[in-house]
XYZ file of C-alpha atoms in Angstrom:
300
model
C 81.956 72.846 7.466
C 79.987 70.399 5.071
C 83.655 68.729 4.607
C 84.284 68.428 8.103
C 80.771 67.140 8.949
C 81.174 64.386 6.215
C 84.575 63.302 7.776
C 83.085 62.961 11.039
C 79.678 61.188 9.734
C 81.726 58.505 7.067
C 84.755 58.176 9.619
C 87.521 58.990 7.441
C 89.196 61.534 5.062
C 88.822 58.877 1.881
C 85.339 57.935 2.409
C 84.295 62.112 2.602
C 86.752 62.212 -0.154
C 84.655 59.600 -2.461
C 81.062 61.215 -1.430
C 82.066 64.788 -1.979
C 83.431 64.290 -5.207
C 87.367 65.651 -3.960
C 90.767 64.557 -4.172
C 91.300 63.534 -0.656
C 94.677 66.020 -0.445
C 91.595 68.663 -0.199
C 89.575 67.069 1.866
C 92.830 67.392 4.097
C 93.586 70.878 2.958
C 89.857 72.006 4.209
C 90.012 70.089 7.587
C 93.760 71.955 8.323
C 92.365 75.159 7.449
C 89.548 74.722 9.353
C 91.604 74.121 12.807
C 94.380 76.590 11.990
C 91.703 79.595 11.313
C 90.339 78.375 15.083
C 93.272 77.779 16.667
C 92.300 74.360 17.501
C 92.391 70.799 17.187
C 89.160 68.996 16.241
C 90.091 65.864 14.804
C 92.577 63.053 16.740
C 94.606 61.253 13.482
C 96.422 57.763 13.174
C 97.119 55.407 10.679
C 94.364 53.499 11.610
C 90.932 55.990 12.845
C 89.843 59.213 13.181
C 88.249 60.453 16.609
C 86.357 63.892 17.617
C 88.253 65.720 20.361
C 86.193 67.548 22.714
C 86.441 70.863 20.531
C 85.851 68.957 17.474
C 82.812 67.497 19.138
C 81.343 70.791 20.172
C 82.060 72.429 16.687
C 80.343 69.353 14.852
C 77.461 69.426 17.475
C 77.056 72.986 16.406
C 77.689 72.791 12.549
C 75.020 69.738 12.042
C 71.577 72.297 12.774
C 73.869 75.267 10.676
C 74.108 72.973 7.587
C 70.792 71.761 7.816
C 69.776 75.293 7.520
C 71.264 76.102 4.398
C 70.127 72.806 2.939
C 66.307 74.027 3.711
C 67.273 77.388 2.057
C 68.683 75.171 -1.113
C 65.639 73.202 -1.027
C 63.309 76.392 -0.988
C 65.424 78.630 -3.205
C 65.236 75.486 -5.803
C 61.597 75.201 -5.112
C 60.250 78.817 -6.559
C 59.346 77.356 -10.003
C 60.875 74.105 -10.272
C 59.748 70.954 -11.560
C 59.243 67.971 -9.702
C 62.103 65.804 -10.340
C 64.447 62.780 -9.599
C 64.112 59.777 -7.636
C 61.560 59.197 -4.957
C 61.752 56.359 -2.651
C 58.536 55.563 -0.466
C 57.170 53.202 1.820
C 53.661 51.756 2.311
C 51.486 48.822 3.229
C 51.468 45.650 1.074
C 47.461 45.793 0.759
C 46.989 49.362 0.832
C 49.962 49.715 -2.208
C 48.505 47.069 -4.467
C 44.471 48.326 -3.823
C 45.110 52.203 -3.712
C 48.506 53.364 -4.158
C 49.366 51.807 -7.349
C 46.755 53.577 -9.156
C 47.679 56.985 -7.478
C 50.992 56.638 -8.195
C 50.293 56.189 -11.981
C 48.144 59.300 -11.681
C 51.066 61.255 -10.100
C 53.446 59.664 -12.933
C 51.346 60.399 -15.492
C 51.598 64.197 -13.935
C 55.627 64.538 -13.535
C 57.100 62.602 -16.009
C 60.362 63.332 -14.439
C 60.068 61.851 -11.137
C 60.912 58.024 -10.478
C 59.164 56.348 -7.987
C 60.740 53.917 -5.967
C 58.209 51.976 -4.217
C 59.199 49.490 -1.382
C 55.566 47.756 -0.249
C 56.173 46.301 3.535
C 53.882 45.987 6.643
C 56.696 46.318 9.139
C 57.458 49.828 9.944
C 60.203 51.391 8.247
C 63.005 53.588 9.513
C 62.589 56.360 7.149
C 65.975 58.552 8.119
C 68.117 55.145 8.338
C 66.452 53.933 5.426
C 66.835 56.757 3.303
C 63.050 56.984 2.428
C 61.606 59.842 1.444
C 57.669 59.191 2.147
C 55.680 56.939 3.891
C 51.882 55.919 4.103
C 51.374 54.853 7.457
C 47.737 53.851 8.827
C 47.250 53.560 12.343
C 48.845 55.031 15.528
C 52.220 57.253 15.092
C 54.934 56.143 17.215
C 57.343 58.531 15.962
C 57.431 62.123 16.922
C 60.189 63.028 15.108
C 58.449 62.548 11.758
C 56.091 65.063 10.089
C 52.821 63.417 9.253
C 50.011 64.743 7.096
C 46.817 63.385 7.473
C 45.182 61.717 4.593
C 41.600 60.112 5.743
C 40.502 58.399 8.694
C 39.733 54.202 8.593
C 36.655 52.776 10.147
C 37.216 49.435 11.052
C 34.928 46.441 10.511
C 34.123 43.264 12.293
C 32.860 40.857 9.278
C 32.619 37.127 8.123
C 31.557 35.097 4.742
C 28.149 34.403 4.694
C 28.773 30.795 4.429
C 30.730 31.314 7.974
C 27.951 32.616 9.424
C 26.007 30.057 8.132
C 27.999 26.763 9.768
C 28.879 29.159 13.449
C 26.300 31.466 13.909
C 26.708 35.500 14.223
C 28.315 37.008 17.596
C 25.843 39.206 19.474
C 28.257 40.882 21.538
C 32.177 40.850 21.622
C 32.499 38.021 24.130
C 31.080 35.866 21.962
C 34.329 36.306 19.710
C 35.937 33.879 22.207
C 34.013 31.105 20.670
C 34.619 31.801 17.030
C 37.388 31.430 14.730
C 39.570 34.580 14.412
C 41.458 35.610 11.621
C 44.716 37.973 13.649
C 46.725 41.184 12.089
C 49.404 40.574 13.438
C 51.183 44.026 13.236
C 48.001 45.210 15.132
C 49.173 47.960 17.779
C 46.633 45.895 20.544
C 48.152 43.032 20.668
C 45.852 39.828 20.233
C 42.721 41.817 22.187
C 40.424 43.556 19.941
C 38.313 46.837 21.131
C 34.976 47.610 21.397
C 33.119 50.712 22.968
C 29.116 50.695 23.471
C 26.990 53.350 25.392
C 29.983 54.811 26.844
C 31.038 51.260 27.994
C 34.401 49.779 26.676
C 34.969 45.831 25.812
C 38.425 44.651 25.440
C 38.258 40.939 24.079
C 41.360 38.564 23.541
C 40.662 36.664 20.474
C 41.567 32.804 19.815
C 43.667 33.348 16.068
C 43.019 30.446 13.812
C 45.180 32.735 11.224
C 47.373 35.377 12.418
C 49.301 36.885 9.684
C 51.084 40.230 8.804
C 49.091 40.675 5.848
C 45.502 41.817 5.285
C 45.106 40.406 2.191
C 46.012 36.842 3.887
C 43.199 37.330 5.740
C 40.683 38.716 3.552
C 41.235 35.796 1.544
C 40.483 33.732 4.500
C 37.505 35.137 5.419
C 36.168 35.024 1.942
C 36.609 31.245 1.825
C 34.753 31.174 5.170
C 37.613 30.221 7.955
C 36.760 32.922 10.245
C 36.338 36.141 11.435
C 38.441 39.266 10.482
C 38.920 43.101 12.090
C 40.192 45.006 8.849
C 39.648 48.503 7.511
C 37.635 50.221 4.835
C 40.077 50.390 2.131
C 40.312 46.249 2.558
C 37.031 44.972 2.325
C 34.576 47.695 1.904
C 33.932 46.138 -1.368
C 33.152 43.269 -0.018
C 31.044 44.514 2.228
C 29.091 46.356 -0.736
C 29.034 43.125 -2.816
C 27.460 40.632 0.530
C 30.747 38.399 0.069
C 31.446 39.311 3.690
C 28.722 40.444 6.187
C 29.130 43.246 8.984
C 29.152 42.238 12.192
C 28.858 43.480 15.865
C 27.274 46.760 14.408
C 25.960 48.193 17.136
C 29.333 48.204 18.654
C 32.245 51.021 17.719
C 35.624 50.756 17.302
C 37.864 53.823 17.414
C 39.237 54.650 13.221
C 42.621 54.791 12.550
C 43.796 57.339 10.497
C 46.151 57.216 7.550
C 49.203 59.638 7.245
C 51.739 60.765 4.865
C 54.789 61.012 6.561
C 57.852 62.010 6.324
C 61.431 63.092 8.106
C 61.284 66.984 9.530
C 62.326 69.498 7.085
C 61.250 73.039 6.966
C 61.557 73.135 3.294
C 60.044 70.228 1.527
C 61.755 69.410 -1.963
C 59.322 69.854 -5.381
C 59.296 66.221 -5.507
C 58.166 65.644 -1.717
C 55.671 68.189 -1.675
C 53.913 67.481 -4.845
C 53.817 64.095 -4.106
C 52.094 64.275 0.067
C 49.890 66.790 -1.915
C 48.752 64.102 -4.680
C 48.065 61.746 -2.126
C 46.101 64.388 -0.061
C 43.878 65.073 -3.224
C 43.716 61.400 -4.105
C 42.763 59.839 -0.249
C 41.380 62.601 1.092
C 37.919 63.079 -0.625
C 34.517 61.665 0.300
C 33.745 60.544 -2.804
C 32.995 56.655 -3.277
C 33.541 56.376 -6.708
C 37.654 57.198 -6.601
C 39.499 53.857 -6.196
C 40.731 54.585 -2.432
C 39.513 54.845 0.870
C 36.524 57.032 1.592
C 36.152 59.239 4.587
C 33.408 57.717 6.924
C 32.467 60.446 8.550
């Protein structure tokens, strides 16, 4: 079955050959046994391709959730009192890696020496099945139901400028006012250009004029540090900032709904040693209260 399924998936005998570590003559052996035991055909040959036919297509439909099975009982059998191992490939923001996850990374290293972390830092939302990662740190809305996501802390977000910004413009009193300021954009925001308030029950939905829009928070921070604008950025960004007066809260009395940061991660029943101790790290790492980790605190 797993030789069948690998012919179908890579397209050809050679190529399932090459992956599975077989001469291809058994490859072909497997595939002939297979259809002779059923009494079917379930692969179409030529020279050229390989094709399903409609019993083939039915028997790989079927085999796919079988095999995936067994690999969760591999995964779980290897899992009673084994070490985190191999390579680990995951995915994260570019601010959010260099402030927070490169420290608990080198906590988790420091941990399982036998695990190698391969860490791809990008803002744009990976594919993590085509991709081939293995975990991702996601923060903000889920658009993928597919995935399993473990929740790591929720983000309150801030409204907040340089003092020396506030100085030249003035201070919005109420989100309207945002219209006449200079706006500093995320662009990978999930609203668009409009930014959201909520007061008294009341919500404001406000589309800002971007004198920056970039896809990185750090672009901005640094803008708003030097005093071109106003930014909408999370906690784990500029809470510091906001601790040290280099940029100044604004629109307090208005809330914004947090977003929430996830581990997440393709479906399995049975995570792999490597997998699980990892989501777990970061659970321990992000998911206190306490202010004096490095990381994002819980606001509430």
């Amino acid at each position: 079955m797993q030789t069948f399924a690998k012919v179908v998936e890579l397209g050809s005998f050679a190529a399932a050959a090459d992956k599975l570590d077989l001469a291809r003559s058994v490859v072909t052996r497997q595939i002939a046994h297979l259809e002779h035991r059923y009494g079917v055909r379930l692969l179409n040959r030529t020279t050229r391709k390989l094709s399903l036919t409609d019993a083939g297509q039915a028997f790989y439909e079927r085999v796919r959730p079988i095999l995936a099975e067994v690999a969760d009982l591999e995964l779980a059998l290897q899992a009673q009192g084994s070490t985190p191992s191999g390579r680990l490939r995951v995915s994260a923001p570019v601010s959010f890696g260099i402030l927070h996850l490169g420290p608990a990374i080198a906590e988790y290293l420091q941990q399982y020496p036998e695990v190698t972390i391969d860490l791809d830092l990008n803002d744009r939302v990976v594919d993590l099945v085509e991709d081939g990662y293995d975990v991702a740190v996601r923060i903000g809305p889920l658009l993928d139901s597919s995935l399993v996501a473990r929740p790591l802390a929720p983000q309150r977000l801030h409204v907040c400028a340089s003092p020396g910004y506030i100085e030249r413009h003035g201070a919005p009193r109420v989100p309207e006012d945002l219209k006449r300021h200079r706006c500093l954009h995320y662009a990978y925001a999930s609203t668009g250009n409009e930014w959201r308030f909520e007061k008294d029950g009341i919500s404001h939905l406000v589309r800002v004029n971007a004198a920056l829009r970039a896809n990185n928070g750090d672009v901005l921070r640094t803008a708003a540090l030097a005093g071109h604008g106003i930014i909408l950025q999370p906690e784990f960004l500029i809470g510091a900032d906001l601790r040290a007066g280099r940029l100044v809260a604004l629109l307090e009395d208005y809330a914004h709904t947090e977003i929430s940061m996830y581990a997440v991660y393709p479906h399995r029943r049975f995570l792999s040693p490597k997998v699980r101790s990892f989501v777990e790290h970061l659970e321990r790492r992000f998911g206190a209260s306490s202010e004096d980790r490095a990381g994002p605190r819980r606001t509430r």
